[in-house]
Amino acid sequence: GVKQSIVSANTNAGFSIVKFEKQFSSSVAENIPHGLSAAPEMIILKRTDGVEDWYVYHTSLGNAARIQLNSDAAQTTGTNVWGQTNPTATQFTVESFNAGNAIAYCFHSVSGYSKFGSYTGTGSSTRSFTGLGFQPDYVMVKSATQSGARWQIYDSVRGVKQLLLANTDAAEYNEASSGSAGLNSFDSDGWTIGNDGHMNGSGATYIYMAIKIN
């Protein structure tokens, strides 16, 4: 276990915030309670009292991969950040992570409200996704297999062509005026994208989180 843990969870929304202290060195696996009613499909982990990357677990990449929210690098596989152990309905595992205080944001899909998944890019000029079960208002997409691929964020409040990047401090980017073929529309059961390489490069693997305003 961990030395101490504080969990704030909204089980209906499939989201929890976990503040914990990792007790041992980075070679020791520790189990962290997450407070949700199902296994997290995405975890964003950050050390708070020292320098450490923003590590992301995504169910589509598996427990031996990590990807960094503060970087446009591709996933790193064969890692032990998550102890090469799948999260369960009660806990997740942290191993290759220094001792100290940390915060974790944990998510799982909720029917009609949120979805965490992946897709393979086709390079086609127009591509529609369906099967979410709702019209999303927030989408964040990242290529797991391409270097230099950004964390792209869109939402319905700012407008579908207004792009923000999680891994940089840049201002928002207007894809409509620039001609970029990223996100084209939020649809009743998914979304439509163009052939921008950060969203739909041929053969690349992309992970996403999609959420509806509730």
GROMACS .gro file of C-alpha atoms in nm, residues 1-212:
model
  212
    1GLY     CA    1   0.000   0.000   0.000
    2VAL     CA    2   0.089   0.366   0.027
    3LYS     CA    3   0.182   0.569   0.330
    4GLN     CA    4  -0.127   0.785   0.301
    5SER     CA    5  -0.401   0.845   0.047
    6ILE     CA    6  -0.690   1.090   0.011
    7VAL     CA    7  -0.955   0.999  -0.248
    8SER     CA    8  -1.233   1.220  -0.383
    9ALA     CA    9  -1.456   1.026  -0.625
   10ASN     CA   10  -1.765   1.089  -0.834
   11THR     CA   11  -1.860   0.731  -0.912
   12ASN     CA   12  -2.155   0.831  -1.133
   13ALA     CA   13  -1.923   1.035  -1.357
   14GLY     CA   14  -1.643   0.776  -1.351
   15PHE     CA   15  -1.389   1.029  -1.223
   16SER     CA   16  -1.175   1.045  -0.911
   17ILE     CA   17  -0.887   1.251  -0.774
   18VAL     CA   18  -0.632   1.066  -0.564
   19LYS     CA   19  -0.369   1.240  -0.354
   20PHE     CA   20  -0.112   0.996  -0.222
   21GLU     CA   21   0.243   0.957  -0.095
   22LYS     CA   22   0.450   0.688  -0.259
   23GLN     CA   23   0.649   0.543   0.025
   24PHE     CA   24   0.927   0.346  -0.139
   25SER     CA   25   1.180   0.382  -0.420
   26SER     CA   26   1.094   0.359  -0.789
   27SER     CA   27   1.170  -0.015  -0.794
   28VAL     CA   28   0.889  -0.100  -0.551
   29ALA     CA   29   0.530  -0.143  -0.673
   30GLU     CA   30   0.260   0.012  -0.455
   31ASN     CA   31  -0.117  -0.025  -0.490
   32ILE     CA   32  -0.326   0.293  -0.483
   33PRO     CA   33  -0.704   0.291  -0.407
   34HIS     CA   34  -0.895   0.500  -0.665
   35GLY     CA   35  -1.247   0.507  -0.520
   36LEU     CA   36  -1.432   0.426  -0.843
   37SER     CA   37  -1.680   0.146  -0.911
   38ALA     CA   38  -1.485   0.010  -1.210
   39ALA     CA   39  -1.125  -0.008  -1.327
   40PRO     CA   40  -0.987   0.323  -1.459
   41GLU     CA   41  -0.935   0.336  -1.836
   42MET     CA   42  -0.720   0.648  -1.820
   43ILE     CA   43  -0.496   0.776  -1.540
   44ILE     CA   44  -0.304   1.105  -1.542
   45LEU     CA   45  -0.028   1.094  -1.280
   46LYS     CA   46   0.195   1.378  -1.158
   47ARG     CA   47   0.443   1.409  -0.874
   48THR     CA   48   0.373   1.728  -0.678
   49ASP     CA   49   0.686   1.770  -0.465
   50GLY     CA   50   0.951   1.709  -0.728
   51VAL     CA   51   1.031   1.712  -1.099
   52GLU     CA   52   0.862   1.428  -1.284
   53ASP     CA   53   0.680   1.399  -1.616
   54TRP     CA   54   0.301   1.386  -1.645
   55TYR     CA   55   0.259   1.011  -1.697
   56VAL     CA   56  -0.057   0.883  -1.865
   57TYR     CA   57  -0.202   0.533  -1.856
   58HIS     CA   58  -0.456   0.451  -2.126
   59THR     CA   59  -0.636   0.119  -2.145
   60SER     CA   60  -0.585   0.098  -2.523
   61LEU     CA   61  -0.206   0.103  -2.479
   62GLY     CA   62  -0.186  -0.149  -2.194
   63ASN     CA   63  -0.012  -0.165  -1.859
   64ALA     CA   64   0.344  -0.177  -1.996
   65ALA     CA   65   0.317   0.153  -2.182
   66ARG     CA   66   0.330   0.511  -2.068
   67ILE     CA   67   0.282   0.832  -2.258
   68GLN     CA   68   0.351   1.184  -2.135
   69LEU     CA   69   0.097   1.466  -2.123
   70ASN     CA   70   0.377   1.726  -2.126
   71SER     CA   71   0.539   1.585  -2.441
   72ASP     CA   72   0.462   1.516  -2.807
   73ALA     CA   73   0.673   1.197  -2.795
   74ALA     CA   74   0.533   0.859  -2.887
   75GLN     CA   75   0.446   0.606  -2.618
   76THR     CA   76   0.722   0.425  -2.433
   77THR     CA   77   0.658   0.052  -2.410
   78GLY     CA   78   0.800  -0.211  -2.176
   79THR     CA   79   0.792   0.031  -1.882
   80ASN     CA   80   0.706  -0.032  -1.518
   81VAL     CA   81   0.537   0.296  -1.427
   82TRP     CA   82   0.213   0.099  -1.379
   83GLY     CA   83   0.390  -0.210  -1.246
   84GLN     CA   84   0.284  -0.386  -1.568
   85THR     CA   85  -0.039  -0.452  -1.379
   86ASN     CA   86  -0.388  -0.368  -1.501
   87PRO     CA   87  -0.596  -0.141  -1.278
   88THR     CA   88  -0.874  -0.322  -1.094
   89ALA     CA   89  -1.215  -0.210  -0.971
   90THR     CA   90  -1.052  -0.096  -0.646
   91GLN     CA   91  -0.689   0.006  -0.716
   92PHE     CA   92  -0.414   0.087  -0.962
   93THR     CA   93  -0.042   0.015  -0.932
   94VAL     CA   94   0.251   0.257  -0.943
   95GLU     CA   95   0.609   0.128  -0.956
   96SER     CA   96   0.875   0.315  -1.158
   97PHE     CA   97   0.793   0.646  -0.993
   98ASN     CA   98   1.001   0.819  -0.727
   99ALA     CA   99   0.897   0.824  -0.362
  100GLY     CA  100   0.707   1.136  -0.260
  101ASN     CA  101   0.373   1.311  -0.296
  102ALA     CA  102   0.165   1.272  -0.611
  103ILE     CA  103  -0.176   1.337  -0.759
  104ALA     CA  104  -0.366   1.103  -0.992
  105TYR     CA  105  -0.674   1.178  -1.201
  106CYS     CA  106  -0.861   0.856  -1.278
  107PHE     CA  107  -1.134   0.803  -1.540
  108HIS     CA  108  -1.348   0.525  -1.683
  109SER     CA  109  -1.617   0.531  -1.950
  110VAL     CA  110  -1.976   0.601  -1.847
  111SER     CA  111  -2.253   0.512  -2.092
  112GLY     CA  112  -2.395   0.823  -2.258
  113TYR     CA  113  -2.141   1.053  -2.094
  114SER     CA  114  -1.775   0.960  -2.152
  115LYS     CA  115  -1.563   0.726  -2.364
  116PHE     CA  116  -1.193   0.631  -2.366
  117GLY     CA  117  -1.069   0.442  -2.669
  118SER     CA  118  -0.837   0.426  -2.967
  119TYR     CA  119  -0.840   0.412  -3.347
  120THR     CA  120  -0.602   0.360  -3.637
  121GLY     CA  121  -0.551   0.650  -3.877
  122THR     CA  122  -0.643   0.613  -4.245
  123GLY     CA  123  -0.512   0.936  -4.399
  124SER     CA  124  -0.849   0.993  -4.567
  125SER     CA  125  -0.969   1.350  -4.616
  126THR     CA  126  -1.295   1.286  -4.428
  127ARG     CA  127  -1.348   1.025  -4.161
  128SER     CA  128  -1.643   0.990  -3.927
  129PHE     CA  129  -1.642   0.800  -3.598
  130THR     CA  130  -1.955   0.654  -3.448
  131GLY     CA  131  -2.034   0.436  -3.151
  132LEU     CA  132  -1.977   0.678  -2.864
  133GLY     CA  133  -2.344   0.671  -2.766
  134PHE     CA  134  -2.352   1.050  -2.725
  135GLN     CA  135  -2.250   1.375  -2.894
  136PRO     CA  136  -1.918   1.479  -2.737
  137ASP     CA  137  -1.843   1.831  -2.618
  138TYR     CA  138  -1.477   1.769  -2.533
  139VAL     CA  139  -1.228   1.554  -2.722
  140MET     CA  140  -0.857   1.509  -2.657
  141VAL     CA  141  -0.658   1.302  -2.910
  142LYS     CA  142  -0.293   1.192  -2.917
  143SER     CA  143  -0.100   0.966  -3.152
  144ALA     CA  144   0.068   0.694  -2.948
  145THR     CA  145   0.296   0.575  -3.227
  146GLN     CA  146   0.422   0.894  -3.394
  147SER     CA  147   0.691   1.120  -3.252
  148GLY     CA  148   0.608   1.490  -3.266
  149ALA     CA  149   0.233   1.421  -3.237
  150ARG     CA  150   0.058   1.670  -3.013
  151TRP     CA  151  -0.214   1.631  -2.750
  152GLN     CA  152  -0.497   1.802  -2.940
  153ILE     CA  153  -0.795   1.938  -2.745
  154TYR     CA  154  -1.127   2.053  -2.890
  155ASP     CA  155  -1.451   2.155  -2.721
  156SER     CA  156  -1.796   2.273  -2.826
  157VAL     CA  157  -1.784   2.590  -2.615
  158ARG     CA  158  -1.486   2.751  -2.791
  159GLY     CA  159  -1.591   2.612  -3.130
  160VAL     CA  160  -1.509   2.299  -3.320
  161LYS     CA  161  -1.213   2.443  -3.514
  162GLN     CA  162  -1.040   2.606  -3.215
  163LEU     CA  163  -0.746   2.383  -3.118
  164LEU     CA  164  -0.554   2.382  -2.790
  165LEU     CA  165  -0.245   2.171  -2.722
  166ALA     CA  166  -0.195   2.011  -2.379
  167ASN     CA  167   0.180   1.966  -2.429
  168THR     CA  168   0.267   2.331  -2.507
  169ASP     CA  169   0.201   2.680  -2.375
  170ALA     CA  170   0.084   2.803  -2.718
  171ALA     CA  171  -0.232   3.008  -2.771
  172GLU     CA  172  -0.529   2.839  -2.931
  173TYR     CA  173  -0.502   2.770  -3.302
  174ASN     CA  174  -0.780   2.841  -3.552
  175GLU     CA  175  -0.790   2.546  -3.790
  176ALA     CA  176  -1.057   2.708  -4.005
  177SER     CA  177  -0.835   3.003  -4.101
  178SER     CA  178  -0.521   2.794  -4.132
  179GLY     CA  179  -0.677   2.525  -4.349
  180SER     CA  180  -0.580   2.244  -4.111
  181ALA     CA  181  -0.792   1.930  -4.151
  182GLY     CA  182  -0.819   1.829  -3.785
  183LEU     CA  183  -1.159   1.806  -3.621
  184ASN     CA  184  -1.442   1.898  -3.857
  185SER     CA  185  -1.755   1.841  -3.648
  186PHE     CA  186  -1.901   1.697  -3.332
  187ASP     CA  187  -2.166   1.446  -3.445
  188SER     CA  188  -2.462   1.286  -3.271
  189ASP     CA  189  -2.270   0.963  -3.204
  190GLY     CA  190  -1.907   1.065  -3.248
  191TRP     CA  191  -1.704   1.312  -3.454
  192THR     CA  192  -1.560   1.374  -3.801
  193ILE     CA  193  -1.194   1.448  -3.877
  194GLY     CA  194  -0.984   1.531  -4.181
  195ASN     CA  195  -0.640   1.403  -4.279
  196ASP     CA  196  -0.428   1.612  -4.043
  197GLY     CA  197  -0.139   1.390  -3.935
  198HIS     CA  198  -0.195   1.465  -3.568
  199MET     CA  199  -0.548   1.324  -3.595
  200ASN     CA  200  -0.561   1.079  -3.886
  201GLY     CA  201  -0.217   0.983  -4.016
  202SER     CA  202  -0.227   0.660  -4.215
  203GLY     CA  203  -0.146   0.358  -3.998
  204ALA     CA  204  -0.085   0.555  -3.677
  205THR     CA  205  -0.251   0.455  -3.350
  206TYR     CA  206  -0.446   0.727  -3.168
  207ILE     CA  207  -0.587   0.735  -2.817
  208TYR     CA  208  -0.871   0.963  -2.714
  209MET     CA  209  -1.091   1.078  -2.431
  210ALA     CA  210  -1.437   1.213  -2.519
  211ILE     CA  211  -1.681   1.371  -2.272
  212LYS     CA  212  -2.032   1.515  -2.298
   0.00000   0.00000   0.00000
